[in-house]
């Protein structure tokens, strides 16, 4: 709604917050003021709508993925006795690939990033992985999804004799990345292959290079 009115031309010099800056001359006929507002019905309609859970508001300083992971109940991948990691020896955060916008483009056949996160959750709750971290007293800051089209991956593939890089461990557990997706990006690699890669990368927390 838009309304117009005329401001009083008799300015009060004692007003600590004058309507017009000093030096501005108000016309003799008064100054036109335009007031814009939203109807109460439109405000009520807007307030009744549900917010998009994938978007982060200005009043929420934490990343969306961390907030969602902290508030939603754990998935029951491995039965009621395996719904949480060891409280001390664990992966602190999970990170699906945020760069390529997987599964969000029209006609895309690759799984959405949400599905990649669920796969990472299944991996960290795997009883075998939990047992390895607990017995070895390991703490990994981040388990992430490797970007399959990352330039660094392509470079390492070329210098690796044509072998495909499936994962890497940064700074002995600061971050472990696993290549979740197939080469054609149409799906995820077999779970047995993914968990084998994760175990291999975890071993680099206490074993150095491959030729040691």
Coordinates of C-alpha atoms in Angstrom, one line a residue:
X1 CA 0.0 0.0 0.0
X2 CA 1.3 3.5 -0.9
X3 CA -0.1 6.7 0.6
X4 CA 1.1 10.3 0.3
X5 CA 0.8 13.2 2.7
X6 CA 2.2 16.7 3.1
X7 CA 4.7 17.4 5.8
X8 CA 4.2 20.5 8.1
X9 CA 6.3 23.4 6.7
X10 CA 6.7 24.9 10.2
X11 CA 10.0 23.3 11.2
X12 CA 10.8 23.1 14.9
X13 CA 14.4 24.3 15.4
X14 CA 14.5 22.6 18.8
X15 CA 13.8 19.1 17.4
X16 CA 16.9 17.0 18.2
X17 CA 16.1 14.8 15.2
X18 CA 14.7 17.0 12.4
X19 CA 12.9 15.4 9.5
X20 CA 15.2 17.1 7.0
X21 CA 19.0 17.6 7.1
X22 CA 20.3 21.0 7.9
X23 CA 20.4 23.3 4.9
X24 CA 17.4 21.7 3.1
X25 CA 14.7 24.2 2.3
X26 CA 11.1 22.9 2.6
X27 CA 8.9 24.2 -0.2
X28 CA 6.1 26.6 0.7
X29 CA 3.5 24.1 -0.3
X30 CA 4.9 21.4 2.0
X31 CA 7.0 18.4 1.3
X32 CA 5.5 15.2 -0.1
X33 CA 6.2 12.1 1.9
X34 CA 5.6 8.6 0.4
X35 CA 4.7 5.8 2.9
X36 CA 5.0 2.2 1.8
X37 CA 3.6 -0.7 3.8
X38 CA 2.5 -4.3 3.6
X39 CA -1.1 -5.3 4.4
X40 CA -1.7 -7.3 7.5
X41 CA -3.2 -10.1 5.4
X42 CA 0.0 -10.5 3.4
X43 CA 2.1 -10.4 6.6
X44 CA -0.1 -13.2 8.2
X45 CA 0.2 -15.3 5.0
X46 CA 4.0 -14.9 5.0
X47 CA 4.3 -15.8 8.6
X48 CA 2.2 -19.0 8.1
X49 CA 4.6 -20.4 5.4
X50 CA 7.2 -22.9 6.4
X51 CA 10.8 -22.0 5.8
X52 CA 13.1 -24.0 3.5
X53 CA 15.2 -26.3 5.8
X54 CA 18.1 -26.2 3.3
X55 CA 18.6 -22.5 3.7
X56 CA 20.4 -20.8 6.5
X57 CA 19.0 -17.5 8.0
X58 CA 21.0 -14.5 9.0
X59 CA 20.4 -15.2 12.6
X60 CA 21.9 -18.7 12.4
X61 CA 25.8 -18.5 12.2
X62 CA 26.4 -22.2 12.0
X63 CA 26.5 -24.2 8.7
X64 CA 23.3 -25.8 7.6
X65 CA 24.7 -29.3 7.5
X66 CA 26.1 -29.1 11.0
X67 CA 22.8 -27.7 12.4
X68 CA 20.8 -30.5 10.7
X69 CA 23.2 -33.2 11.9
X70 CA 23.0 -31.9 15.4
X71 CA 19.2 -31.7 15.6
X72 CA 17.8 -34.7 13.7
X73 CA 17.7 -38.2 15.2
X74 CA 20.3 -40.7 13.9
X75 CA 19.4 -43.1 11.1
X76 CA 19.1 -46.7 12.1
X77 CA 21.5 -48.1 9.6
X78 CA 22.9 -50.9 11.7
X79 CA 20.2 -51.7 14.3
X80 CA 19.3 -50.2 17.6
X81 CA 22.6 -50.9 19.2
X82 CA 24.7 -49.0 16.6
X83 CA 23.1 -45.5 16.3
X84 CA 26.0 -43.4 17.6
X85 CA 29.8 -43.1 17.4
X86 CA 32.1 -43.5 20.3
X87 CA 31.9 -40.2 22.2
X88 CA 35.6 -39.6 22.1
X89 CA 37.1 -41.6 19.2
X90 CA 35.0 -40.6 16.2
X91 CA 34.6 -38.4 13.1
X92 CA 33.8 -34.9 14.3
X93 CA 32.0 -33.6 11.2
X94 CA 30.8 -34.9 7.8
X95 CA 31.1 -33.0 4.6
X96 CA 29.3 -33.9 1.3
X97 CA 30.8 -32.3 -1.8
X98 CA 29.5 -28.7 -1.9
X99 CA 31.0 -27.5 -5.2
X100 CA 29.4 -29.4 -8.1
X101 CA 25.7 -28.9 -7.0
X102 CA 25.1 -32.7 -7.5
X103 CA 21.5 -33.6 -8.1
X104 CA 20.1 -30.1 -8.3
X105 CA 20.4 -29.3 -12.0
X106 CA 17.5 -30.1 -14.4
X107 CA 17.9 -33.5 -16.0
X108 CA 20.7 -34.5 -13.5
X109 CA 20.9 -38.3 -12.9
X110 CA 23.5 -38.2 -10.2
X111 CA 22.4 -38.6 -6.5
X112 CA 21.7 -35.5 -4.5
X113 CA 24.1 -34.3 -1.9
X114 CA 21.6 -35.3 0.8
X115 CA 22.1 -38.9 -0.3
X116 CA 25.8 -38.5 -0.2
X117 CA 25.5 -37.3 3.4
X118 CA 23.4 -40.2 4.4
X119 CA 26.0 -42.5 2.9
X120 CA 28.7 -40.8 5.0
X121 CA 26.5 -41.3 8.1
X122 CA 26.2 -45.0 7.3
X123 CA 30.0 -45.3 7.0
X124 CA 30.8 -43.6 10.3
X125 CA 28.2 -45.7 12.1
X126 CA 29.5 -48.9 10.6
X127 CA 30.3 -51.2 13.6
X128 CA 33.6 -52.1 12.1
X129 CA 34.7 -48.5 11.6
X130 CA 33.5 -47.6 15.1
X131 CA 35.6 -50.5 16.5
X132 CA 38.7 -49.4 14.6
X133 CA 38.5 -45.8 15.8
X134 CA 37.9 -47.0 19.4
X135 CA 40.6 -49.6 19.5
X136 CA 43.2 -47.3 17.9
X137 CA 42.0 -44.3 19.9
X138 CA 41.5 -42.2 16.7
X139 CA 39.8 -38.9 16.3
X140 CA 39.2 -37.6 12.7
X141 CA 38.2 -34.0 12.3
X142 CA 36.2 -34.5 9.0
X143 CA 35.1 -37.3 6.7
X144 CA 34.3 -35.7 3.4
X145 CA 33.1 -36.6 -0.1
X146 CA 35.9 -36.3 -2.6
X147 CA 35.0 -34.1 -5.6
X148 CA 35.3 -36.5 -8.5
X149 CA 36.0 -33.8 -11.0
X150 CA 38.5 -32.0 -8.8
X151 CA 41.6 -30.8 -10.8
X152 CA 43.9 -32.2 -8.0
X153 CA 42.3 -35.7 -8.5
X154 CA 42.8 -35.6 -12.2
X155 CA 46.5 -34.5 -11.7
X156 CA 47.1 -37.4 -9.3
X157 CA 45.4 -39.8 -11.6
X158 CA 47.7 -38.8 -14.5
X159 CA 50.8 -39.2 -12.4
X160 CA 49.6 -42.4 -10.8
X161 CA 50.0 -44.6 -13.9
X162 CA 46.3 -44.3 -14.9
X163 CA 45.0 -45.6 -11.5
X164 CA 41.9 -43.9 -10.1
X165 CA 42.4 -42.1 -6.8
X166 CA 39.7 -43.3 -4.4
X167 CA 40.6 -41.4 -1.3
X168 CA 43.2 -39.5 0.6
X169 CA 44.1 -38.6 4.2
X170 CA 45.2 -35.1 5.0
X171 CA 47.6 -34.5 7.8
X172 CA 47.0 -37.9 9.5
X173 CA 43.4 -37.5 10.3
X174 CA 42.7 -33.8 9.9
X175 CA 40.5 -34.7 7.0
X176 CA 39.8 -37.9 5.1
X177 CA 38.1 -37.8 1.7
X178 CA 36.5 -40.8 0.0
X179 CA 35.4 -40.8 -3.7
X180 CA 31.7 -41.8 -3.3
X181 CA 30.5 -41.5 -6.8
X182 CA 31.1 -43.6 -9.9
X183 CA 33.1 -42.2 -12.9
X184 CA 29.9 -41.5 -14.8
X185 CA 28.4 -39.8 -11.7
X186 CA 25.2 -41.8 -12.1
X187 CA 25.4 -43.5 -8.7
X188 CA 27.6 -44.4 -5.7
X189 CA 30.4 -46.9 -5.7
X190 CA 29.7 -50.3 -4.0
X191 CA 29.6 -50.0 -0.3
X192 CA 32.3 -52.7 0.2
X193 CA 34.7 -50.6 -1.9
X194 CA 33.9 -47.4 -0.1
X195 CA 34.4 -48.9 3.4
X196 CA 37.6 -50.6 2.2
X197 CA 38.9 -47.2 1.0
X198 CA 38.0 -45.7 4.4
X199 CA 39.8 -48.4 6.3
X200 CA 42.9 -47.9 4.1
X201 CA 42.9 -44.1 4.7
X202 CA 42.3 -44.6 8.4
X203 CA 45.5 -46.7 8.5
X204 CA 47.5 -43.7 7.4
X205 CA 46.8 -42.2 10.8
X206 CA 49.5 -44.5 12.2
X207 CA 51.2 -45.7 9.0
X208 CA 52.9 -43.2 6.8
X209 CA 53.4 -43.4 3.0
X210 CA 52.6 -46.6 1.1
X211 CA 56.3 -47.6 0.7
X212 CA 57.0 -47.4 4.5

